[in-house]
PDB file of C-alpha atoms in Angstrom:
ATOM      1  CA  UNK A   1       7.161 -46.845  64.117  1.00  0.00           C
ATOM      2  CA  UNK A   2       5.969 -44.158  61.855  1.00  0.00           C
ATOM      3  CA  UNK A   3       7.156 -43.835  58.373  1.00  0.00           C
ATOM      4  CA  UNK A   4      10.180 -41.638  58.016  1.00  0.00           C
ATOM      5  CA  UNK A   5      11.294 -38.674  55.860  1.00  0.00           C
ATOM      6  CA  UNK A   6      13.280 -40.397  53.355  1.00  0.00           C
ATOM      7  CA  UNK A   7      11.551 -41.110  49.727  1.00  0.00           C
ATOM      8  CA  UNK A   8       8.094 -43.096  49.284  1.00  0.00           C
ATOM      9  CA  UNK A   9      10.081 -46.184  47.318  1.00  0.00           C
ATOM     10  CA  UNK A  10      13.414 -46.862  46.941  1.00  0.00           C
ATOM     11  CA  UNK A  11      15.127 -49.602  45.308  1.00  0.00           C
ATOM     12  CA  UNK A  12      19.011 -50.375  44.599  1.00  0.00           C
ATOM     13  CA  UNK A  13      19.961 -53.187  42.247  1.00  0.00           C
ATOM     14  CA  UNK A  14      16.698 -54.782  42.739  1.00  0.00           C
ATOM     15  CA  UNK A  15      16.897 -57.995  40.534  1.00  0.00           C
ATOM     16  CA  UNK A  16      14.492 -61.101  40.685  1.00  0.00           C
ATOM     17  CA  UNK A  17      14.912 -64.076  38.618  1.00  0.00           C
ATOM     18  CA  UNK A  18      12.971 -67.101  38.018  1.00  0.00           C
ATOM     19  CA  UNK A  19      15.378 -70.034  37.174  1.00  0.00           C
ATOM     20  CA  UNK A  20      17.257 -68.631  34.064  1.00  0.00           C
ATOM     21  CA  UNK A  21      15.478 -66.116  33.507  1.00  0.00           C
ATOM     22  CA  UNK A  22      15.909 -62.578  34.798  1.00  0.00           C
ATOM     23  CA  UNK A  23      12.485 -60.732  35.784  1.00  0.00           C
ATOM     24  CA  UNK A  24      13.843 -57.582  37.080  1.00  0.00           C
ATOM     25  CA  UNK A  25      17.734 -56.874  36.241  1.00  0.00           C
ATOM     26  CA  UNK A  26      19.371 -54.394  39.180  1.00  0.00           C
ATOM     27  CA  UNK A  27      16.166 -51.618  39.288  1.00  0.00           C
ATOM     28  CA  UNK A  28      17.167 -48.966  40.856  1.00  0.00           C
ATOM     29  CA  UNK A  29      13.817 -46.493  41.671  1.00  0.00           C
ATOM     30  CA  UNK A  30      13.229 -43.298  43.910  1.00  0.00           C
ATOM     31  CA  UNK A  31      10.041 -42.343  43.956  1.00  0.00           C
ATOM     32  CA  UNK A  32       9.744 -39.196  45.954  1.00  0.00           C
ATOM     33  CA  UNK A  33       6.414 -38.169  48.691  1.00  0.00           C
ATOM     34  CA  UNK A  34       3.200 -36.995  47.265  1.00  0.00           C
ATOM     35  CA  UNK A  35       3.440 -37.728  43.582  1.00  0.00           C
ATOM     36  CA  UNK A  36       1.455 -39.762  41.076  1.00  0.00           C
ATOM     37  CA  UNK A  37       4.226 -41.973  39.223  1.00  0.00           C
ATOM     38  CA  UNK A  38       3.740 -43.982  36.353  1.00  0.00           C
ATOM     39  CA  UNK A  39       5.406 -47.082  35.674  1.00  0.00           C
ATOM     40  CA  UNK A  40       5.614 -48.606  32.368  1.00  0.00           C
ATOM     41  CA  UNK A  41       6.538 -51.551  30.333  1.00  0.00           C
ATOM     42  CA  UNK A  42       5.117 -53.912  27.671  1.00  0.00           C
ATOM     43  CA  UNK A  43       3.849 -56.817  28.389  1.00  0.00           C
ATOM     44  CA  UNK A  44       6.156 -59.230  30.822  1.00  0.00           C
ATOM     45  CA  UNK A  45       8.716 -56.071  31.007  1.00  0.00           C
ATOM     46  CA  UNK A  46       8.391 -56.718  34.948  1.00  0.00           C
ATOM     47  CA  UNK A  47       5.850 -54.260  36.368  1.00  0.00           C
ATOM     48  CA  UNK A  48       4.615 -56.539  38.074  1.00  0.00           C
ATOM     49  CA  UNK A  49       6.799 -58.941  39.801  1.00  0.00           C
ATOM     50  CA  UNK A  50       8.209 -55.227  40.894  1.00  0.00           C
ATOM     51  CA  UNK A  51       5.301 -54.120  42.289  1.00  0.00           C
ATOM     52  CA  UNK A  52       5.250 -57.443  44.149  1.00  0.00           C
ATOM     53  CA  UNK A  53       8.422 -56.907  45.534  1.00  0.00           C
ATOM     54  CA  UNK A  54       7.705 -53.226  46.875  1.00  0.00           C
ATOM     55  CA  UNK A  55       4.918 -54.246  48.467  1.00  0.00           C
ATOM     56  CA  UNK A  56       6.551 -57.630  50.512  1.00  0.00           C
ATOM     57  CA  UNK A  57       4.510 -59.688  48.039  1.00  0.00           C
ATOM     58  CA  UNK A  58       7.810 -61.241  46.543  1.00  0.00           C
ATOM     59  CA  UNK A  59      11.265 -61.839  47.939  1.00  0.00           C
ATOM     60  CA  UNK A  60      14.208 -60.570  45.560  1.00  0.00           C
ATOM     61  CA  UNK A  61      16.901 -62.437  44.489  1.00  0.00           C
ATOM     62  CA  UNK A  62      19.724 -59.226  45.602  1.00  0.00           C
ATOM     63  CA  UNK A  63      19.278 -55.729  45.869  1.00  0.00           C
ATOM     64  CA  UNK A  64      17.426 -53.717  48.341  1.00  0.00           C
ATOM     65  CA  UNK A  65      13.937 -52.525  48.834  1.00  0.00           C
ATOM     66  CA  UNK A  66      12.874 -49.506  51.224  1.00  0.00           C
ATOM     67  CA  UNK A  67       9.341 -48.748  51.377  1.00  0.00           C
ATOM     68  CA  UNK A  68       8.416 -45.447  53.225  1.00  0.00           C
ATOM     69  CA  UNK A  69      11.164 -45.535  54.926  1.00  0.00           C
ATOM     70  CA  UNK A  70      11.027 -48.903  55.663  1.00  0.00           C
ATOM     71  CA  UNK A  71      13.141 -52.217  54.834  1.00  0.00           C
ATOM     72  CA  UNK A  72      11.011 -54.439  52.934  1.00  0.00           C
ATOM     73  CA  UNK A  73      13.642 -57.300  53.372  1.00  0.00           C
ATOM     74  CA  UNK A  74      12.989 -57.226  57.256  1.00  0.00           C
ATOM     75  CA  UNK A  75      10.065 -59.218  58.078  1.00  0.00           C
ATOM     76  CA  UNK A  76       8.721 -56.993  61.066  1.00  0.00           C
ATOM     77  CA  UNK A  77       9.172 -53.912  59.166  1.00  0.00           C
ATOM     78  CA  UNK A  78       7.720 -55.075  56.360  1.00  0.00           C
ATOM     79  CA  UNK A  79       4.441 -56.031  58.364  1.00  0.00           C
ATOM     80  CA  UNK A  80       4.839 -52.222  59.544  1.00  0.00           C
ATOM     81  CA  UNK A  81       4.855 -50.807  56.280  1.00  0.00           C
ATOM     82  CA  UNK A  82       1.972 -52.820  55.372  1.00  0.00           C
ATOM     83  CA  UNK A  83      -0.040 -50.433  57.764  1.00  0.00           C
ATOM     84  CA  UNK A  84       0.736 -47.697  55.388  1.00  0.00           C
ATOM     85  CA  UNK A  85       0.061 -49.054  52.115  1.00  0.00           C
ATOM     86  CA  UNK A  86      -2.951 -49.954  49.685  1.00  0.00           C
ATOM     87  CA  UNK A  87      -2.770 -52.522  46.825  1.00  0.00           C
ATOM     88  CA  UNK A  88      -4.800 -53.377  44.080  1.00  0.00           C
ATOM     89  CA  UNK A  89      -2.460 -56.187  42.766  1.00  0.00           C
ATOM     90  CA  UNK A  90      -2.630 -57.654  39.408  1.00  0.00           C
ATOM     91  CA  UNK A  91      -5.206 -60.712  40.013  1.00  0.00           C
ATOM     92  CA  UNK A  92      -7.197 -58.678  42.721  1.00  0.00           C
ATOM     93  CA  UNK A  93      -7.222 -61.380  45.129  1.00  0.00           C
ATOM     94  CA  UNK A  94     -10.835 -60.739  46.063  1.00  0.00           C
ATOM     95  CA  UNK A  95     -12.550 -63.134  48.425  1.00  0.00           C
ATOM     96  CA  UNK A  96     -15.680 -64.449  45.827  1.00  0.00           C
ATOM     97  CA  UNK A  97     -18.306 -65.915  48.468  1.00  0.00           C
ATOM     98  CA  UNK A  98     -18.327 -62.556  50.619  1.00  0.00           C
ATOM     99  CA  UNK A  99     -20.056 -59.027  49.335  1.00  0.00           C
ATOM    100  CA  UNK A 100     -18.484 -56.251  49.200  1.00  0.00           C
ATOM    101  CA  UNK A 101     -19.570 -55.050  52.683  1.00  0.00           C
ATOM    102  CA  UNK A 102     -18.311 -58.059  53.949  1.00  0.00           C
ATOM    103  CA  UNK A 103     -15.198 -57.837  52.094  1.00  0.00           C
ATOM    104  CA  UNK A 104     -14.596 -53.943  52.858  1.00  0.00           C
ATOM    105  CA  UNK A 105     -15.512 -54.977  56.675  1.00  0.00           C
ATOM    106  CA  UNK A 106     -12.961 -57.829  56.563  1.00  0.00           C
ATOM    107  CA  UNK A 107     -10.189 -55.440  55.093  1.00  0.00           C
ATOM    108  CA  UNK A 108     -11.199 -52.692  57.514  1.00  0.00           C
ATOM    109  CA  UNK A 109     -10.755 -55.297  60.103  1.00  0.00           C
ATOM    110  CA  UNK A 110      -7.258 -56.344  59.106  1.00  0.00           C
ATOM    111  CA  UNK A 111      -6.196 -52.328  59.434  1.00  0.00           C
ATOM    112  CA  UNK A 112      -7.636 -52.306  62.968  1.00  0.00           C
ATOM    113  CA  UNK A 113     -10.414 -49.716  62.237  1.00  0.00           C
ATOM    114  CA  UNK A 114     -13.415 -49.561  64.574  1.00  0.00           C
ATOM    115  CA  UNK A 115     -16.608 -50.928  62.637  1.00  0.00           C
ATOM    116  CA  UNK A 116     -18.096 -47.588  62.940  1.00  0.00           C
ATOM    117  CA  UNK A 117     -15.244 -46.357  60.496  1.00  0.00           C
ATOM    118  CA  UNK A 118     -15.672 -49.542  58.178  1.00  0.00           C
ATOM    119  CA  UNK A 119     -19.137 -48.796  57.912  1.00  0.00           C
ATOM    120  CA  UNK A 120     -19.050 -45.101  57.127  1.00  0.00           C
ATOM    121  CA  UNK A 121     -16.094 -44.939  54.850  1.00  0.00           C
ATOM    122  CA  UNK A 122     -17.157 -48.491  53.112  1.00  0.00           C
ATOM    123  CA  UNK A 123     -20.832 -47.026  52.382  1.00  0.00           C
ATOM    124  CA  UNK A 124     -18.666 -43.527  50.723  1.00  0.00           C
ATOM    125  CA  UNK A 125     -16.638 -45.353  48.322  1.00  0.00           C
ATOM    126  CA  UNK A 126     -19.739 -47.731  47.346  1.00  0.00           C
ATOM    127  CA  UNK A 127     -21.536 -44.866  46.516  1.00  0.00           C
ATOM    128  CA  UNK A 128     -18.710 -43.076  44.748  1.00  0.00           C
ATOM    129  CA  UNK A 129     -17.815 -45.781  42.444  1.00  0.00           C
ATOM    130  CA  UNK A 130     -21.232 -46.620  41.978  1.00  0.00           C
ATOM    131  CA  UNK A 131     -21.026 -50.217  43.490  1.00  0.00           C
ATOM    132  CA  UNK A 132     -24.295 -49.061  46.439  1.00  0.00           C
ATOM    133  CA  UNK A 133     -26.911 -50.931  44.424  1.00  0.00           C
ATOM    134  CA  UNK A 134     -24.196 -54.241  44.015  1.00  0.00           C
ATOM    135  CA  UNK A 135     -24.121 -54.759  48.002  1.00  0.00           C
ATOM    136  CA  UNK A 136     -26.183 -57.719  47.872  1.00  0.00           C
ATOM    137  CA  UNK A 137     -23.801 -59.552  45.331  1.00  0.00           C
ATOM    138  CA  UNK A 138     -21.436 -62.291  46.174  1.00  0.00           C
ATOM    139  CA  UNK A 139     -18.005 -60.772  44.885  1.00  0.00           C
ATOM    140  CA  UNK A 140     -17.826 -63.943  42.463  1.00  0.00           C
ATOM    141  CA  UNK A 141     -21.184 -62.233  40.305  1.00  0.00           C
ATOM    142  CA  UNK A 142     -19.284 -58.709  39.922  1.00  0.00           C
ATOM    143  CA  UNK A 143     -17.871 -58.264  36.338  1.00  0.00           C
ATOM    144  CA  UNK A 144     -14.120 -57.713  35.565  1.00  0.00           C
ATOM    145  CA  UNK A 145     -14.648 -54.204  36.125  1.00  0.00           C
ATOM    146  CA  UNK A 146     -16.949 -53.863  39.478  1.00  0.00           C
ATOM    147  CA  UNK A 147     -14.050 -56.120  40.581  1.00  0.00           C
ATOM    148  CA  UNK A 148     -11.846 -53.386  39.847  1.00  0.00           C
ATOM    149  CA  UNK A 149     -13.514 -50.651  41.417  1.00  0.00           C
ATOM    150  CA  UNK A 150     -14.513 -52.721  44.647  1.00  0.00           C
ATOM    151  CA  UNK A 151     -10.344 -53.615  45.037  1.00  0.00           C
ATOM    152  CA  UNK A 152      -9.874 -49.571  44.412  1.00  0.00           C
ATOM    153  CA  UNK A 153     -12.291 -49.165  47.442  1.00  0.00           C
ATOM    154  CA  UNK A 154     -10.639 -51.812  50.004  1.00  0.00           C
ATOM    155  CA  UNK A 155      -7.068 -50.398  48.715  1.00  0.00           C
ATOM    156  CA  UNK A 156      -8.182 -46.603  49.821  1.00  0.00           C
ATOM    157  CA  UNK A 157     -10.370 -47.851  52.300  1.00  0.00           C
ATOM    158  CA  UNK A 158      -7.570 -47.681  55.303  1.00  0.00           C
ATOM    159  CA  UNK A 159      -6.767 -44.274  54.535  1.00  0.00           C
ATOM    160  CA  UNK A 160      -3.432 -45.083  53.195  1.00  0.00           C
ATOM    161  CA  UNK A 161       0.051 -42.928  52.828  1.00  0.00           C
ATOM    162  CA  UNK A 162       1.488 -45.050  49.527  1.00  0.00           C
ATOM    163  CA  UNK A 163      -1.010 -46.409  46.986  1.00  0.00           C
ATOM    164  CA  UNK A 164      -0.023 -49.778  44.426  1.00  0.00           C
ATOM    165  CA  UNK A 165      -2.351 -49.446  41.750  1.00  0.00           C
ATOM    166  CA  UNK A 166      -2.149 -52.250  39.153  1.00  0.00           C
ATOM    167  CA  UNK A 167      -3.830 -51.495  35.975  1.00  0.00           C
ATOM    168  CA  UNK A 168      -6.621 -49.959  37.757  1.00  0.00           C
ATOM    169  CA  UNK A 169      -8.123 -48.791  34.509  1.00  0.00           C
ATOM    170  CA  UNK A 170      -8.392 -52.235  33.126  1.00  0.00           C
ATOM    171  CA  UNK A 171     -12.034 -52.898  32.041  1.00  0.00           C
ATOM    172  CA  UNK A 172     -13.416 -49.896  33.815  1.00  0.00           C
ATOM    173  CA  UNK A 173     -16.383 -48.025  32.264  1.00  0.00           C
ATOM    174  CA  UNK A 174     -15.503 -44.343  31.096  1.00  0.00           C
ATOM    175  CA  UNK A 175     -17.444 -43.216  33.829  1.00  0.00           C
ATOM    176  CA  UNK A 176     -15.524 -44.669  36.478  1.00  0.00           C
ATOM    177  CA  UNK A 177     -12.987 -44.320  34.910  1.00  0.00           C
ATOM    178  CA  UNK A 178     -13.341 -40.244  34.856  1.00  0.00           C
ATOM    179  CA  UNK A 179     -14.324 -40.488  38.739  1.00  0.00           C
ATOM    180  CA  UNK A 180     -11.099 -42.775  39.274  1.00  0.00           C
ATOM    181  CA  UNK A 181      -8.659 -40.017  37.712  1.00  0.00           C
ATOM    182  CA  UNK A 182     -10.475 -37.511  40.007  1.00  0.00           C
ATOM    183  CA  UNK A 183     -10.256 -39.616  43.355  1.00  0.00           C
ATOM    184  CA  UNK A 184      -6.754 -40.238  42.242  1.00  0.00           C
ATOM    185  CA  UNK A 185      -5.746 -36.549  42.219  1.00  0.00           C
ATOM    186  CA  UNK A 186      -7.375 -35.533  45.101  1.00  0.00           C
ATOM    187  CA  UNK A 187      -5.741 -38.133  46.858  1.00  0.00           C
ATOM    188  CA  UNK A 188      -2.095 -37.102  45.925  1.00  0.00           C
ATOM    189  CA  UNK A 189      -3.301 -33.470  46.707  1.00  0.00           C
ATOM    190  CA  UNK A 190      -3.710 -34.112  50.117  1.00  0.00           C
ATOM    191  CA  UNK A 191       0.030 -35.448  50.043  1.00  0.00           C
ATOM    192  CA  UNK A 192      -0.084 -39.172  49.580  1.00  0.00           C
ATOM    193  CA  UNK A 193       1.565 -41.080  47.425  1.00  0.00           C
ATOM    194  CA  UNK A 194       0.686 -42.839  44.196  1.00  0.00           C
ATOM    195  CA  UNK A 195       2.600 -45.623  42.109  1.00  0.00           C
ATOM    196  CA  UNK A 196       0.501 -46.646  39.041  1.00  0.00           C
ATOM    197  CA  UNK A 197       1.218 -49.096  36.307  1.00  0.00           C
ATOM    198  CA  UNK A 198      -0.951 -48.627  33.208  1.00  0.00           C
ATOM    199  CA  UNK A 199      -0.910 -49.633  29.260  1.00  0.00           C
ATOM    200  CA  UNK A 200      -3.102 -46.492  28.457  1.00  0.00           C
ATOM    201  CA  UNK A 201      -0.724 -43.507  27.551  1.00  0.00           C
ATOM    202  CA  UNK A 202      -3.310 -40.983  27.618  1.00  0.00           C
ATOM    203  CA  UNK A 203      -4.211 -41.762  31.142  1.00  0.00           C
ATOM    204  CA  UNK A 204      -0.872 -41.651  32.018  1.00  0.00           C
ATOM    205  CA  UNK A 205       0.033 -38.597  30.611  1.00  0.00           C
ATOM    206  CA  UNK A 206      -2.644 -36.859  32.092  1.00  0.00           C
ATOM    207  CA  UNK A 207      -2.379 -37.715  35.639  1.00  0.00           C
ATOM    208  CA  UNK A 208       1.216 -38.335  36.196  1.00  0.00           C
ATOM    209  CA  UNK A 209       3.812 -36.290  37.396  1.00  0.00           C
ATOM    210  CA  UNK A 210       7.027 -38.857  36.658  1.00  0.00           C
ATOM    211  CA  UNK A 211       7.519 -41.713  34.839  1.00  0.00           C
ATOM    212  CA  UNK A 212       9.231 -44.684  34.918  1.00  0.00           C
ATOM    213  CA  UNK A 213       9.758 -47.084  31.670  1.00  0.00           C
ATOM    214  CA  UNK A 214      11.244 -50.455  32.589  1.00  0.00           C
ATOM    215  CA  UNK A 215      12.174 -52.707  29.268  1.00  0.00           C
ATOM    216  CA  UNK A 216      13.303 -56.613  29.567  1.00  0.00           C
ATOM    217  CA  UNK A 217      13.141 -56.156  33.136  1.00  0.00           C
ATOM    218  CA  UNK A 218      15.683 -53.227  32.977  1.00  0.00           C
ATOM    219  CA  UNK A 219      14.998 -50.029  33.930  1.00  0.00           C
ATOM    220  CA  UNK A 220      15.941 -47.581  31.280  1.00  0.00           C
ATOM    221  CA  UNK A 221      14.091 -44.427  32.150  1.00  0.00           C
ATOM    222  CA  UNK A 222      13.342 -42.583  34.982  1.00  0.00           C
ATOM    223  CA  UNK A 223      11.883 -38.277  34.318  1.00  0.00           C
ATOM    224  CA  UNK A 224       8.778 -35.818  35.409  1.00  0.00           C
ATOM    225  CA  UNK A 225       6.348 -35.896  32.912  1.00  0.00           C
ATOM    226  CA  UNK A 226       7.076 -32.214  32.049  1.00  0.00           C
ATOM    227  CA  UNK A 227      10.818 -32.933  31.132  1.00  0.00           C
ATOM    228  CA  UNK A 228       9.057 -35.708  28.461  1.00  0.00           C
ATOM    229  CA  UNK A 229       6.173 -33.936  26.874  1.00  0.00           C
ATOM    230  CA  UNK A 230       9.098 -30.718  26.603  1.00  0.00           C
ATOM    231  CA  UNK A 231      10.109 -33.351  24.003  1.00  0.00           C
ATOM    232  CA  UNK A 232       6.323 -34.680  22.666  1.00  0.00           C
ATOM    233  CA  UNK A 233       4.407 -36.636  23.961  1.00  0.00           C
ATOM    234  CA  UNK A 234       4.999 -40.025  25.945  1.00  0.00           C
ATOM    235  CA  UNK A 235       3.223 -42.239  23.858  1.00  0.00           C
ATOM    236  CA  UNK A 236       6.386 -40.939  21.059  1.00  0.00           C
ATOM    237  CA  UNK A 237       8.674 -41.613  24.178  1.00  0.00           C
ATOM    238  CA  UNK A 238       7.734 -45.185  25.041  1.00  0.00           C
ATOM    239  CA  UNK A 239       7.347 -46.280  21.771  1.00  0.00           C
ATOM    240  CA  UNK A 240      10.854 -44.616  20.658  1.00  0.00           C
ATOM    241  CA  UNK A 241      12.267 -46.800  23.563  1.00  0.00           C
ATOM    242  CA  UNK A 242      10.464 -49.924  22.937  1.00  0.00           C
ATOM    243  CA  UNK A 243      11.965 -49.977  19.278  1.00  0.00           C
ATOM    244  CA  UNK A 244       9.136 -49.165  17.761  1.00  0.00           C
ATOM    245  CA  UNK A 245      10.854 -47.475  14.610  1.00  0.00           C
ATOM    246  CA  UNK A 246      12.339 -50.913  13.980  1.00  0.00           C
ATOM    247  CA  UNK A 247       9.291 -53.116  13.957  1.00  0.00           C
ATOM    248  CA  UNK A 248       7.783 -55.268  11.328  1.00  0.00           C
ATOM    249  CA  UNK A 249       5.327 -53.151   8.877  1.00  0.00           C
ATOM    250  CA  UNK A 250       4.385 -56.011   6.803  1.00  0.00           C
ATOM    251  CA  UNK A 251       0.858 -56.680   5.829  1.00  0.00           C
ATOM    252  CA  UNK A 252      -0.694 -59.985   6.520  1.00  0.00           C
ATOM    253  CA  UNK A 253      -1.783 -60.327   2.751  1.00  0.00           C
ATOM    254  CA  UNK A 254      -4.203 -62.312   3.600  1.00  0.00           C
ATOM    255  CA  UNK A 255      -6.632 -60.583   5.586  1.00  0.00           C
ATOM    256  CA  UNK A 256      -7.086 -59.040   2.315  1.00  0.00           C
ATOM    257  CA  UNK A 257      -7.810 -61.346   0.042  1.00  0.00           C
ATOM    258  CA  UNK A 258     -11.764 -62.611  -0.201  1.00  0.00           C
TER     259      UNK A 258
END
């Protein structure tokens, strides 16, 4: 079954709770084909136990999840959808007594591609995200952000139609970081797909096309990024929304006392 027409993620009255309380209150996102969305929140705002849930990851409590056309509630299309997608989830779930050959080959494995293809595209992303001269490393010896960039490589490594992309700035070097954004657009050029949450405005502003901004696990924006900055600029937008105006100014007096 090939992924259909319809849009790259949509979600009606998504909701997940956890005992009392309510992660993700009735979410209702469309995210169309072949654009770079950006999906924001403060901290615990529910990025992402929603990313968890568009990816299969995490069952909801009600609502409904479609996923390239997919049904993310049914089991067997779910595993379908899977074929389409790349991750880098929040804890990166690497695997820390392989190296990243190994890893990439055991991913590249999983997607069914012939070891001629692991090889070739595995050695290209290594060498584009300057991991070639870590290939000797066990995973668990890679710093926070060689961890990063290796989970960036197994998520694109498949060649996939929807990316998940989890902080993928976090703790990456501004050089990476630069050939990250470029990878990034390139890859939505060529008509994929790209959902991206990330604390970093600037980042955001610059790469994205829309914009999501979930608060308290409510959703409570959803606009291109040209409709926002007609208005300033998003960091003004998010921070108007998150009540910004209204928080505390006070000093802590003491820092300033010696």
């Amino acid at each position: 079954m090939e992924p259909s027409a319809e849009p790259a993620i949509e979600t009606k009255q998504l909701t997940r709770a956890f005992g009392d309380k309510i992660a993700v209150n009735a979410v209702d996102l469309r995210v169309e084909k072949g654009i770079l969305y950006g999906f924001l929140g403060h901290n615990g705002a529910g990025k992402s136990t929603t990313i968890k849930m568009l990816t299969g990851l995490l069952a909801p409590t009600s609502g409904s999840v479609r996923v390239l056309g997919f049904d993310m509630l049914d089991m067997q299309q779910s595993l379908e959808a899977k074929r389409y997608i790349g991750v880098i989830p929040e804890n990166l779930a690497l695997f820390d007594n392989l190296t990243a050959k190994e890893y990439l080959t055991f991913v590249g494995r999983i997607h069914g591609l012939s070891m001629d293809t692991i090889r070739q595209r595995s050695e290209e992303l290594l060498q584009l995200l300057s991991l070639q001269n870590e290939t000797k490393k066990l995973t668990l010896e890679y710093s926070h952000g060689m961890r990063k960039k290796l989970s960036l490589a197994a998520a694109l490594l498949p060649n996939p139609k929807l990316l998940f992309l989890d902080e993928p700035f976090e703790g990456v070097d501004a050089v990476a970081a630069v050939t990250i954004r470029e990878l990034l657009t390139n890859f939505v050029a060529k008509g994929s797909t790209i959902f991206i949450t990330s604390h970093v405005m600037e980042i955001v502003q610059k790469l994205c096309t829309h914009v999501g901004i979930i608060m308290h696990g409510k959703l409570v924006l959803q606009s291109s990024m040209s409709d926002i900055l007609a208005e300033g600029s998003l960091e003004s937008r998010f921070l108007a929304m998150a009540g910004a105006d209204t928080m505390s100014t006070s000093k802590l007096e003491w820092l300033e006392n010696r």
